Amino acid sequence: MLSGTEALRWADAAAVAEEIVAPWKNIHGPGGAILALDTNDIKVEACGGLESLATEMPFSPDSVVRYASLTKHFLATMVIRHPALIDLNDPLGKHLPNLKKPMADVTVGRALDMTGGLPDLRESLSLLGLPVHMATEAPELLEFLYRNGTLNFEAGTEIAYSNTGYRLVEAALRLKGLDFNEWIGTEIAEPLGVELQAPETWYDPVQGLVPGYWQKDGAWKVGVAGLHLSASGSLTGSGRSLARWLQTVLANDGPGSNVLETLSAERTLTDGRPTAYGLGMAWSSFDGRRFVGHGGSHAGYKCYFLLAPEQKAGIVIVSNREDTATFGLAQRMMAALCNLKLPTVTQTIPNGLYATEEGPFWLQIEGSVATFLGTGETLYEGKDGWSVSQSAHFPMRLRWTGEAVEGEIGHATHRFLPVTTTELPKGIAGHWVNGEEHAAFDIALNGPDGPTLAMGTGPARLSYRLRPLDGTRVIMDGQDGPWAKQASLVFEGDKVTLSLNRSRGIVFRR
């Protein structure tokens, strides 16, 4: 067991960092920065690629990116520093009286630790046909949440990632006169002498912000997202600014006082089972060691920080390219720094499509990647023949029995059987509407592209291919900007329910 920073292998970490950024240096494309730090210094800096394909300026530790979901632990810090205004045990409805039950009964703590069952707003809008780049504003989004009130599952019974809890908690704090961007400036950025800004929308100007990029048909495209930026993912800053903040967190000093201990403290389900996700911070482990951190993903931006609290050391990765697998890279850096073996990827479950006997749940296995309701995770070797994910907010523990895939996803028990049908359900063609949200789609079974579902208006109308699960369920396959969109549809007479992993239950009627 390492017991101090003197045992850390900074030179090895620097060598791995250079290996990671080398491909970015060798192509004319976007890139990123990797930093390794202790409480006093930034020990490693490695950069590659361009911060802008227009200016061709190289990416540096001072290039400003969107932190995306790294923002979450900053909002959680704001919450814990105002106990007189908001408590983790308060129901959301206490602070947002327009919320309906059961959403109103979800506590602030469960809204922040991913056990609240709150449908993710972005995925809900996607199921209604709003593409990722369509602009939306905060008041209308809150009204949408107030109208809904439904949950993906009973609060506290499982875990599933959702940005909605952070949006609602930020709205509650704003009603009490606390503005997230102002608080970040006065309580964190100014004391540390760094630049941090939390714009409300993608289109607000931010000093020094570099574009994010994703690839389509072999060409780089500038990432765009229309969703109003709540404190679930609004913060912007550089890799160096993030590293400076994390130094105070590791040192338990100044603006970072009591952050690590409180936000990474164990959280539990209602039955007492612990989860690995805290309040905007998530635990992961390999080779017998535990680390805490969090990732961030916006269209064209990828970030991650990973901390070794005992050694008071950390890794920061920021990137303006969609294909950067930051979690795996952060683990690779930490393994080099601490002289550890990385987890072993496993492929013990046969490739194929599987589904539970009822409900919206399906599972696709392709090599070492398991995709559940449209969200994929890499599987690694666990104990006693189990395959496990390394994700705290998307935990998987699965095994093949010879006739089924069984185990847990999000701490909920599932049993998946191989899908054998090749025929779509009968009678699903036609026009389907969600009257309350003025949304609609059409299913055609005999079109030129085969069975398809089409939603949207005019030239923005998108088509999704359909494939069967059984006599009442199908999967739609398509794209939403840079990301795959794979929802399940469960038909019950003249009603159909659409579900993605993070939003389960948007209803349309014939």
Short mmCIF file of C-alpha atoms in Angstrom, two decimals:
data_model
loop_
_atom_site.label_atom_id
_atom_site.label_comp_id
_atom_site.label_asym_id
_atom_site.label_seq_id
_atom_site.Cartn_x
_atom_site.Cartn_y
_atom_site.Cartn_z
CA MET A 1 0.00 0.00 0.00
CA LEU A 2 1.38 3.39 -0.94
CA SER A 3 1.61 5.73 2.01
CA GLY A 4 2.86 9.02 0.61
CA THR A 5 3.58 11.09 -2.45
CA GLU A 6 7.22 9.97 -2.35
CA ALA A 7 6.05 6.53 -3.52
CA LEU A 8 4.23 7.90 -6.54
CA ARG A 9 5.77 7.36 -9.98
CA TRP A 10 5.46 10.75 -11.60
CA ALA A 11 7.91 9.89 -14.40
CA ASP A 12 5.89 6.81 -15.33
CA ALA A 13 2.70 8.86 -15.35
CA ALA A 14 4.35 11.48 -17.56
CA ALA A 15 5.43 8.80 -20.03
CA VAL A 16 1.90 7.41 -20.25
CA ALA A 17 0.50 10.93 -20.69
CA GLU A 18 2.81 11.48 -23.65
CA GLU A 19 1.72 8.15 -25.15
CA ILE A 20 -1.92 9.23 -24.87
CA VAL A 21 -1.49 12.65 -26.50
CA ALA A 22 0.92 11.43 -29.22
CA PRO A 23 -1.88 10.52 -31.68
CA TRP A 24 -3.43 13.97 -31.17
CA LYS A 25 -0.11 15.57 -32.06
CA ASN A 26 0.23 13.57 -35.26
CA ILE A 27 -3.07 14.56 -36.87
CA HIS A 28 -4.60 17.90 -37.83
CA GLY A 29 -7.50 17.67 -35.40
CA PRO A 30 -8.75 18.52 -31.94
CA GLY A 31 -7.03 17.18 -28.86
CA GLY A 32 -6.74 17.76 -25.14
CA ALA A 33 -4.61 18.14 -22.05
CA ILE A 34 -3.60 15.72 -19.29
CA LEU A 35 -2.36 16.89 -15.90
CA ALA A 36 -1.19 15.00 -12.82
CA LEU A 37 -1.04 16.82 -9.51
CA ASP A 38 -0.43 16.70 -5.80
CA THR A 39 -1.53 19.31 -3.29
CA ASN A 40 1.39 21.61 -4.06
CA ASP A 41 2.29 21.25 -7.72
CA ILE A 42 1.15 20.15 -11.13
CA LYS A 43 3.69 17.38 -11.66
CA VAL A 44 2.76 16.38 -15.21
CA GLU A 45 1.48 18.36 -18.19
CA ALA A 46 0.96 16.79 -21.61
CA CYS A 47 -1.00 18.27 -24.50
CA GLY A 48 -1.76 17.44 -28.10
CA GLY A 49 -3.96 18.50 -30.96
CA LEU A 50 -5.61 21.83 -31.64
CA GLU A 51 -7.93 23.87 -29.46
CA SER A 52 -9.53 25.24 -32.65
CA LEU A 53 -9.49 23.96 -36.20
CA ALA A 54 -10.21 27.53 -37.35
CA THR A 55 -7.30 29.28 -35.61
CA GLU A 56 -5.05 26.18 -35.52
CA MET A 57 -3.87 27.17 -32.05
CA PRO A 58 -2.49 24.19 -30.13
CA PHE A 59 -4.40 22.79 -27.17
CA SER A 60 -2.84 23.76 -23.83
CA PRO A 61 -3.56 23.33 -20.10
CA ASP A 62 -5.09 26.81 -20.27
CA SER A 63 -7.53 26.01 -23.10
CA VAL A 64 -11.06 26.58 -21.78
CA VAL A 65 -13.52 23.71 -22.26
CA ARG A 66 -16.96 22.76 -21.03
CA TYR A 67 -16.57 20.69 -17.87
CA ALA A 68 -20.04 19.21 -18.48
CA SER A 69 -21.00 16.88 -15.60
CA LEU A 70 -17.88 17.70 -13.61
CA THR A 71 -20.08 20.68 -12.68
CA LYS A 72 -22.14 18.41 -10.43
CA HIS A 73 -19.74 18.29 -7.52
CA PHE A 74 -19.49 22.08 -7.56
CA LEU A 75 -23.28 22.39 -7.17
CA ALA A 76 -23.22 19.74 -4.44
CA THR A 77 -20.56 21.82 -2.67
CA MET A 78 -22.86 24.83 -2.88
CA VAL A 79 -25.66 22.76 -1.31
CA ILE A 80 -23.67 21.49 1.66
CA ARG A 81 -22.49 25.02 2.45
CA HIS A 82 -26.04 26.31 2.90
CA PRO A 83 -27.58 23.94 5.47
CA ALA A 84 -29.87 26.63 6.81
CA LEU A 85 -31.48 26.98 3.37
CA ILE A 86 -31.59 23.41 2.09
CA ASP A 87 -31.02 19.99 3.65
CA LEU A 88 -30.21 16.70 1.95
CA ASN A 89 -33.23 15.11 3.65
CA ASP A 90 -35.68 17.77 2.45
CA PRO A 91 -38.21 16.61 -0.18
CA LEU A 92 -37.86 18.55 -3.42
CA GLY A 93 -41.48 19.66 -3.09
CA LYS A 94 -40.60 21.65 0.03
CA HIS A 95 -38.55 24.00 -2.12
CA LEU A 96 -40.39 23.60 -5.47
CA PRO A 97 -44.12 23.58 -4.60
CA ASN A 98 -45.16 23.19 -8.25
CA LEU A 99 -43.64 19.70 -8.44
CA LYS A 100 -46.13 16.84 -8.51
CA LYS A 101 -45.87 13.61 -6.57
CA PRO A 102 -44.02 11.29 -6.61
CA MET A 103 -41.27 13.58 -7.94
CA ALA A 104 -42.04 16.10 -5.20
CA ASP A 105 -41.33 13.46 -2.53
CA VAL A 106 -37.80 12.70 -3.76
CA THR A 107 -35.28 14.07 -1.28
CA VAL A 108 -32.53 16.51 -2.21
CA GLY A 109 -29.94 13.85 -1.35
CA ARG A 110 -31.51 11.26 -3.66
CA ALA A 111 -31.86 13.87 -6.39
CA LEU A 112 -28.09 14.36 -6.23
CA ASP A 113 -26.91 10.76 -5.64
CA MET A 114 -28.71 9.27 -8.68
CA THR A 115 -31.08 7.08 -6.64
CA GLY A 116 -34.10 9.39 -7.02
CA GLY A 117 -35.52 7.79 -10.16
CA LEU A 118 -35.85 11.23 -11.77
CA PRO A 119 -36.18 10.95 -15.58
CA ASP A 120 -33.30 12.66 -17.34
CA LEU A 121 -34.66 15.74 -19.07
CA ARG A 122 -32.49 15.47 -22.18
CA GLU A 123 -33.55 11.87 -22.83
CA SER A 124 -37.20 12.72 -22.19
CA LEU A 125 -37.03 15.50 -24.79
CA SER A 126 -35.31 13.13 -27.21
CA LEU A 127 -38.18 10.65 -26.84
CA LEU A 128 -40.58 13.47 -27.69
CA GLY A 129 -38.64 14.17 -30.89
CA LEU A 130 -36.55 17.21 -29.87
CA PRO A 131 -33.02 16.78 -31.30
CA VAL A 132 -29.98 17.56 -29.18
CA HIS A 133 -29.28 20.87 -30.97
CA MET A 134 -32.78 22.35 -30.50
CA ALA A 135 -32.65 25.36 -28.18
CA THR A 136 -34.74 25.31 -25.00
CA GLU A 137 -35.01 27.74 -22.07
CA ALA A 138 -35.12 27.19 -18.31
CA PRO A 139 -38.70 28.34 -17.51
CA GLU A 140 -40.30 26.09 -20.13
CA LEU A 141 -38.14 23.13 -19.08
CA LEU A 142 -39.16 23.53 -15.45
CA GLU A 143 -42.81 23.73 -16.48
CA PHE A 144 -42.35 20.47 -18.37
CA LEU A 145 -40.95 18.82 -15.24
CA TYR A 146 -43.75 20.27 -13.12
CA ARG A 147 -46.35 18.79 -15.49
CA ASN A 148 -44.78 15.36 -15.42
CA GLY A 149 -44.05 14.21 -11.89
CA THR A 150 -43.39 10.57 -12.83
CA LEU A 151 -40.29 8.57 -11.86
CA ASN A 152 -38.27 5.89 -13.63
CA PHE A 153 -38.46 3.77 -10.48
CA GLU A 154 -39.37 4.17 -6.82
CA ALA A 155 -36.84 6.49 -5.22
CA GLY A 156 -34.08 4.66 -3.38
CA THR A 157 -34.61 1.25 -4.99
CA GLU A 158 -31.91 1.46 -7.67
CA ILE A 159 -29.48 3.85 -9.29
CA ALA A 160 -29.62 5.45 -12.75
CA TYR A 161 -27.83 8.55 -13.93
CA SER A 162 -29.97 11.67 -14.33
CA ASN A 163 -29.16 15.35 -14.73
CA THR A 164 -32.65 16.37 -13.65
CA GLY A 165 -32.01 16.32 -9.90
CA TYR A 166 -29.22 18.88 -10.24
CA ARG A 167 -31.41 21.12 -12.40
CA LEU A 168 -34.20 21.01 -9.81
CA VAL A 169 -31.88 21.65 -6.86
CA GLU A 170 -30.29 24.60 -8.67
CA ALA A 171 -33.78 25.99 -9.34
CA ALA A 172 -34.64 25.63 -5.65
CA LEU A 173 -31.49 27.50 -4.62
CA ARG A 174 -32.18 30.24 -7.13
CA LEU A 175 -35.61 30.80 -5.57
CA LYS A 176 -33.71 31.44 -2.32
CA GLY A 177 -31.51 34.07 -3.97
CA LEU A 178 -28.46 31.88 -4.64
CA ASP A 179 -27.08 32.11 -8.17
CA PHE A 180 -24.71 29.29 -9.11
CA ASN A 181 -22.47 31.33 -11.43
CA GLU A 182 -22.13 34.15 -8.90
CA TRP A 183 -21.35 31.71 -6.09
CA ILE A 184 -18.68 29.98 -8.19
CA GLY A 185 -17.06 33.35 -8.86
CA THR A 186 -16.99 34.65 -5.30
CA GLU A 187 -16.42 31.42 -3.36
CA ILE A 188 -14.11 29.41 -5.64
CA ALA A 189 -12.74 31.24 -8.69
CA GLU A 190 -11.69 34.50 -7.02
CA PRO A 191 -10.03 32.94 -3.94
CA LEU A 192 -8.08 30.55 -6.16
CA GLY A 193 -7.23 33.11 -8.84
CA VAL A 194 -8.72 31.00 -11.63
CA GLU A 195 -11.30 31.57 -14.34
CA LEU A 196 -14.53 29.59 -14.01
CA GLN A 197 -17.84 30.52 -15.60
CA ALA A 198 -21.25 28.84 -15.76
CA PRO A 199 -23.13 30.11 -18.83
CA GLU A 200 -26.89 29.59 -19.01
CA THR A 201 -26.91 28.44 -22.64
CA TRP A 202 -24.54 27.00 -25.22
CA TYR A 203 -24.75 30.27 -27.12
CA ASP A 204 -23.58 32.58 -24.32
CA PRO A 205 -20.08 33.93 -24.98
CA VAL A 206 -17.36 32.60 -22.68
CA GLN A 207 -13.89 34.12 -22.64
CA GLY A 208 -11.42 31.71 -24.24
CA LEU A 209 -13.88 28.84 -24.74
CA VAL A 210 -12.62 26.46 -27.44
CA PRO A 211 -14.99 24.57 -29.77
CA GLY A 212 -15.80 20.94 -29.20
CA TYR A 213 -15.73 18.53 -32.15
CA TRP A 214 -17.28 15.24 -33.23
CA GLN A 215 -16.89 13.25 -36.43
CA LYS A 216 -19.49 12.55 -39.07
CA ASP A 217 -18.63 10.73 -42.30
CA GLY A 218 -14.94 11.20 -41.56
CA ALA A 219 -15.13 14.99 -41.13
CA TRP A 220 -14.96 17.03 -37.94
CA LYS A 221 -18.12 18.90 -36.94
CA VAL A 222 -18.49 21.57 -34.25
CA GLY A 223 -20.55 20.26 -31.34
CA VAL A 224 -23.78 22.09 -30.55
CA ALA A 225 -26.38 21.45 -27.84
CA GLY A 226 -29.58 23.42 -27.40
CA LEU A 227 -30.65 22.33 -23.92
CA HIS A 228 -30.51 25.10 -21.33
CA LEU A 229 -27.34 24.53 -19.30
CA SER A 230 -28.27 23.87 -15.70
CA ALA A 231 -25.72 23.32 -12.94
CA SER A 232 -25.77 19.64 -13.89
CA GLY A 233 -23.25 20.57 -16.59
CA SER A 234 -22.84 24.31 -17.18
CA LEU A 235 -19.37 25.09 -15.81
CA THR A 236 -16.49 26.05 -18.09
CA GLY A 237 -12.79 26.34 -17.33
CA SER A 238 -9.35 25.07 -18.23
CA GLY A 239 -7.54 21.94 -17.20
CA ARG A 240 -5.23 24.06 -15.08
CA SER A 241 -8.13 25.77 -13.29
CA LEU A 242 -9.69 22.39 -12.51
CA ALA A 243 -6.36 21.08 -11.23
CA ARG A 244 -5.94 24.10 -8.95
CA TRP A 245 -9.39 23.51 -7.44
CA LEU A 246 -8.71 19.80 -6.92
CA GLN A 247 -5.48 20.62 -5.11
CA THR A 248 -7.50 22.46 -2.47
CA VAL A 249 -9.97 19.58 -2.33
CA LEU A 250 -7.19 17.03 -1.74
CA ALA A 251 -5.54 19.32 0.82
CA ASN A 252 -8.89 19.89 2.57
CA ASP A 253 -8.03 23.56 2.65
CA GLY A 254 -9.51 26.92 1.65
CA PRO A 255 -12.39 26.69 -0.83
CA GLY A 256 -11.94 22.91 -0.93
CA SER A 257 -12.41 22.38 2.81
CA ASN A 258 -14.64 19.41 3.73
CA VAL A 259 -15.56 18.82 0.06
CA LEU A 260 -13.96 15.42 -0.49
CA GLU A 261 -15.07 13.89 2.80
CA THR A 262 -18.67 15.05 2.45
CA LEU A 263 -19.31 14.54 -1.27
CA SER A 264 -17.65 11.13 -1.43
CA ALA A 265 -19.31 9.81 1.76
CA GLU A 266 -21.18 6.53 1.38
CA ARG A 267 -24.78 6.72 0.19
CA THR A 268 -27.25 3.85 0.40
CA LEU A 269 -30.44 2.52 -1.13
CA THR A 270 -33.56 2.31 1.03
CA ASP A 271 -32.74 -1.32 1.83
CA GLY A 272 -29.35 -0.30 3.21
CA ARG A 273 -27.19 -1.46 0.31
CA PRO A 274 -24.35 1.00 -0.34
CA THR A 275 -23.79 2.60 -3.72
CA ALA A 276 -20.50 3.87 -5.09
CA TYR A 277 -21.95 7.23 -6.18
CA GLY A 278 -21.88 10.10 -3.70
CA LEU A 279 -22.86 13.70 -4.40
CA GLY A 280 -21.29 14.51 -7.76
CA MET A 281 -18.36 12.23 -6.97
CA ALA A 282 -18.09 8.52 -7.78
CA TRP A 283 -15.87 5.74 -6.43
CA SER A 284 -14.14 3.20 -8.68
CA SER A 285 -11.57 0.54 -7.90
CA PHE A 286 -8.99 -1.69 -9.52
CA ASP A 287 -6.10 -3.82 -8.29
CA GLY A 288 -7.39 -3.51 -4.73
CA ARG A 289 -7.34 0.28 -4.62
CA ARG A 290 -10.21 2.80 -4.56
CA PHE A 291 -10.29 6.14 -6.33
CA VAL A 292 -12.87 8.89 -6.52
CA GLY A 293 -13.71 11.16 -9.42
CA HIS A 294 -16.26 12.08 -12.05
CA GLY A 295 -16.59 12.47 -15.79
CA GLY A 296 -18.17 15.03 -18.05
CA SER A 297 -19.58 14.74 -21.56
CA HIS A 298 -21.05 17.43 -23.79
CA ALA A 299 -21.34 17.38 -27.58
CA GLY A 300 -17.66 17.51 -28.59
CA TYR A 301 -16.21 17.73 -25.06
CA LYS A 302 -14.94 15.00 -22.74
CA CYS A 303 -13.44 15.48 -19.26
CA TYR A 304 -12.52 13.43 -16.21
CA PHE A 305 -10.83 13.86 -12.86
CA LEU A 306 -9.64 10.95 -10.72
CA LEU A 307 -8.26 11.38 -7.19
CA ALA A 308 -6.20 9.11 -4.93
CA PRO A 309 -7.17 10.58 -1.55
CA GLU A 310 -4.63 8.62 0.52
CA GLN A 311 -1.75 9.78 -1.65
CA LYS A 312 -3.27 13.25 -2.14
CA ALA A 313 -2.73 12.97 -5.87
CA GLY A 314 -4.98 13.37 -8.87
CA ILE A 315 -5.38 13.18 -12.62
CA VAL A 316 -7.20 15.71 -14.84
CA ILE A 317 -8.11 15.09 -18.47
CA VAL A 318 -9.88 17.68 -20.64
CA SER A 319 -10.54 17.26 -24.34
CA ASN A 320 -12.41 18.94 -27.17
CA ARG A 321 -12.98 15.76 -29.15
CA GLU A 322 -15.98 13.46 -28.76
CA ASP A 323 -14.03 10.21 -29.13
CA THR A 324 -11.83 10.69 -26.05
CA ALA A 325 -12.49 7.83 -23.60
CA THR A 326 -11.53 9.89 -20.56
CA PHE A 327 -12.42 7.38 -17.80
CA GLY A 328 -10.20 4.66 -19.23
CA LEU A 329 -7.39 7.14 -19.86
CA ALA A 330 -7.63 8.48 -16.30
CA GLN A 331 -7.42 4.92 -14.96
CA ARG A 332 -4.43 4.25 -17.18
CA MET A 333 -2.67 7.34 -15.82
CA MET A 334 -3.50 6.43 -12.22
CA ALA A 335 -2.26 2.87 -12.73
CA ALA A 336 1.07 4.21 -13.95
CA LEU A 337 1.27 6.72 -11.10
CA CYS A 338 0.52 4.13 -8.39
CA ASN A 339 2.15 1.10 -10.05
CA LEU A 340 -1.13 -0.85 -10.32
CA LYS A 341 -2.58 -3.35 -12.76
CA LEU A 342 -5.53 -2.17 -14.82
CA PRO A 343 -8.79 -4.16 -14.72
CA THR A 344 -9.09 -6.93 -17.30
CA VAL A 345 -11.73 -6.60 -20.00
CA THR A 346 -13.93 -9.70 -20.32
CA GLN A 347 -16.03 -11.24 -23.09
CA THR A 348 -17.71 -14.19 -21.37
CA ILE A 349 -21.31 -13.44 -22.39
CA PRO A 350 -22.29 -14.50 -25.94
CA ASN A 351 -22.87 -11.70 -28.41
CA GLY A 352 -26.51 -11.05 -29.11
CA LEU A 353 -29.71 -9.25 -28.22
CA TYR A 354 -31.50 -10.14 -24.99
CA ALA A 355 -34.69 -8.95 -23.28
CA THR A 356 -36.49 -9.45 -19.99
CA GLU A 357 -39.77 -11.36 -20.14
CA GLU A 358 -41.74 -8.14 -19.71
CA GLY A 359 -41.16 -4.41 -19.44
CA PRO A 360 -38.96 -2.18 -21.59
CA PHE A 361 -35.63 -3.78 -20.65
CA TRP A 362 -33.25 -5.09 -23.29
CA LEU A 363 -29.53 -5.81 -23.39
CA GLN A 364 -27.17 -5.96 -26.36
CA ILE A 365 -23.82 -7.73 -25.96
CA GLU A 366 -21.09 -6.93 -28.48
CA GLY A 367 -17.72 -8.23 -27.35
CA SER A 368 -16.95 -6.61 -24.00
CA VAL A 369 -19.60 -3.89 -24.32
CA ALA A 370 -23.04 -4.31 -22.76
CA THR A 371 -25.70 -1.84 -23.94
CA PHE A 372 -28.78 -1.52 -21.71
CA LEU A 373 -31.73 0.56 -22.99
CA GLY A 374 -29.38 2.44 -25.31
CA THR A 375 -26.50 3.12 -22.89
CA GLY A 376 -23.30 1.08 -23.18
CA GLU A 377 -20.61 0.10 -20.66
CA THR A 378 -17.46 -1.97 -20.91
CA LEU A 379 -17.45 -5.20 -18.89
CA TYR A 380 -14.47 -6.35 -16.82
CA GLU A 381 -13.55 -9.53 -14.98
CA GLY A 382 -15.27 -9.72 -11.60
CA LYS A 383 -15.17 -12.37 -8.92
CA ASP A 384 -16.60 -15.90 -9.30
CA GLY A 385 -17.24 -15.62 -13.03
CA TRP A 386 -19.22 -12.38 -12.95
CA SER A 387 -18.71 -9.61 -15.49
CA VAL A 388 -18.83 -6.15 -13.94
CA SER A 389 -18.71 -2.54 -15.07
CA GLN A 390 -16.43 0.04 -13.49
CA SER A 391 -19.15 2.69 -13.38
CA ALA A 392 -20.65 3.89 -10.08
CA HIS A 393 -23.65 5.48 -11.78
CA PHE A 394 -24.18 2.55 -14.16
CA PRO A 395 -23.11 -0.51 -12.18
CA MET A 396 -23.47 -3.89 -13.88
CA ARG A 397 -22.91 -7.38 -12.50
CA LEU A 398 -23.83 -9.98 -15.11
CA ARG A 399 -23.18 -13.60 -16.03
CA TRP A 400 -24.26 -16.10 -18.67
CA THR A 401 -26.06 -19.16 -17.27
CA GLY A 402 -26.20 -21.09 -20.53
CA GLU A 403 -29.72 -19.97 -21.28
CA ALA A 404 -29.98 -16.40 -19.93
CA VAL A 405 -28.01 -13.34 -18.85
CA GLU A 406 -28.73 -12.71 -15.20
CA GLY A 407 -27.55 -10.27 -12.58
CA GLU A 408 -27.96 -6.64 -11.65
CA ILE A 409 -27.96 -3.34 -13.53
CA GLY A 410 -28.17 -0.22 -11.41
CA HIS A 411 -28.49 -2.56 -8.39
CA ALA A 412 -31.83 -3.81 -9.79
CA THR A 413 -32.16 -7.53 -10.52
CA HIS A 414 -32.77 -8.56 -14.15
CA ARG A 415 -32.89 -11.76 -16.17
CA PHE A 416 -32.49 -11.43 -19.94
CA LEU A 417 -33.39 -14.15 -22.44
CA PRO A 418 -32.07 -14.31 -26.02
CA VAL A 419 -34.36 -12.57 -28.52
CA THR A 420 -35.44 -15.11 -31.11
CA THR A 421 -38.31 -13.44 -32.94
CA THR A 422 -37.78 -11.85 -36.35
CA GLU A 423 -41.29 -10.46 -36.79
CA LEU A 424 -42.51 -7.10 -35.59
CA PRO A 425 -45.66 -6.90 -33.44
CA LYS A 426 -48.94 -6.84 -35.36
CA GLY A 427 -50.96 -3.65 -35.71
CA ILE A 428 -48.33 -1.12 -34.70
CA ALA A 429 -48.32 0.88 -37.96
CA GLY A 430 -50.00 4.27 -37.87
CA HIS A 431 -49.97 7.69 -36.24
CA TRP A 432 -49.15 7.98 -32.53
CA VAL A 433 -49.46 11.17 -30.44
CA ASN A 434 -48.63 12.57 -27.03
CA GLY A 435 -51.32 15.22 -26.79
CA GLU A 436 -50.05 16.92 -23.64
CA GLU A 437 -46.65 17.70 -25.21
CA HIS A 438 -47.95 18.07 -28.81
CA ALA A 439 -45.58 15.34 -29.98
CA ALA A 440 -46.19 12.65 -32.58
CA PHE A 441 -44.57 9.94 -34.66
CA ASP A 442 -45.54 7.58 -37.46
CA ILE A 443 -44.72 3.92 -37.90
CA ALA A 444 -44.57 2.46 -41.40
CA LEU A 445 -43.84 -1.22 -41.93
CA ASN A 446 -43.51 -1.41 -45.72
CA GLY A 447 -41.49 1.68 -46.65
CA PRO A 448 -38.43 1.72 -48.93
CA ASP A 449 -36.14 1.49 -45.88
CA GLY A 450 -38.11 -1.29 -44.24
CA PRO A 451 -39.96 -0.91 -40.93
CA THR A 452 -39.35 2.63 -39.65
CA LEU A 453 -40.50 5.15 -37.07
CA ALA A 454 -40.42 8.81 -38.17
CA MET A 455 -40.69 11.83 -35.88
CA GLY A 456 -40.03 15.54 -36.30
CA THR A 457 -41.12 18.29 -38.66
CA GLY A 458 -40.18 19.18 -42.23
CA PRO A 459 -36.51 18.72 -43.11
CA ALA A 460 -35.79 18.01 -39.41
CA ARG A 461 -37.93 14.86 -39.56
CA LEU A 462 -35.81 11.85 -38.62
CA SER A 463 -36.32 8.18 -39.39
CA TYR A 464 -35.43 5.26 -37.10
CA ARG A 465 -35.23 1.61 -38.05
CA LEU A 466 -37.28 -0.85 -36.01
CA ARG A 467 -36.29 -4.32 -34.84
CA PRO A 468 -38.43 -6.70 -32.81
CA LEU A 469 -38.04 -7.93 -29.25
CA ASP A 470 -41.27 -9.96 -29.15
CA GLY A 471 -44.99 -9.68 -29.94
CA THR A 472 -45.45 -6.39 -28.06
CA ARG A 473 -42.01 -4.75 -28.00
CA VAL A 474 -39.55 -3.22 -30.48
CA ILE A 475 -36.32 -1.21 -30.49
CA MET A 476 -35.86 1.92 -32.59
CA ASP A 477 -32.30 2.55 -33.82
CA GLY A 478 -31.04 5.95 -34.91
CA GLN A 479 -28.87 8.96 -34.09
CA ASP A 480 -29.33 12.16 -32.08
CA GLY A 481 -26.42 14.37 -33.12
CA PRO A 482 -23.17 12.66 -32.06
CA TRP A 483 -24.93 9.94 -30.07
CA ALA A 484 -26.88 6.80 -30.81
CA LYS A 485 -30.58 6.85 -29.92
CA GLN A 486 -31.96 3.39 -29.17
CA ALA A 487 -35.29 3.45 -27.36
CA SER A 488 -37.59 0.56 -26.55
CA LEU A 489 -41.30 0.72 -27.40
CA VAL A 490 -43.79 -1.34 -25.41
CA PHE A 491 -47.24 -1.60 -27.03
CA GLU A 492 -50.42 -2.14 -25.02
CA GLY A 493 -53.41 -1.85 -27.35
CA ASP A 494 -53.71 1.78 -28.39
CA LYS A 495 -50.93 2.92 -26.02
CA VAL A 496 -47.17 2.72 -26.46
CA THR A 497 -44.50 3.61 -23.90
CA LEU A 498 -41.05 4.79 -25.01
CA SER A 499 -38.04 4.25 -22.75
CA LEU A 500 -34.33 4.99 -22.72
CA ASN A 501 -32.03 4.08 -19.86
CA ARG A 502 -32.32 7.49 -18.22
CA SER A 503 -35.96 8.24 -19.10
CA ARG A 504 -38.46 5.40 -18.90
CA GLY A 505 -42.08 6.19 -19.56
CA ILE A 506 -42.99 8.71 -22.29
CA VAL A 507 -46.46 7.61 -23.42
CA PHE A 508 -48.02 8.03 -26.88
CA ARG A 509 -51.51 6.92 -27.99
CA ARG A 510 -52.86 5.93 -31.35
#
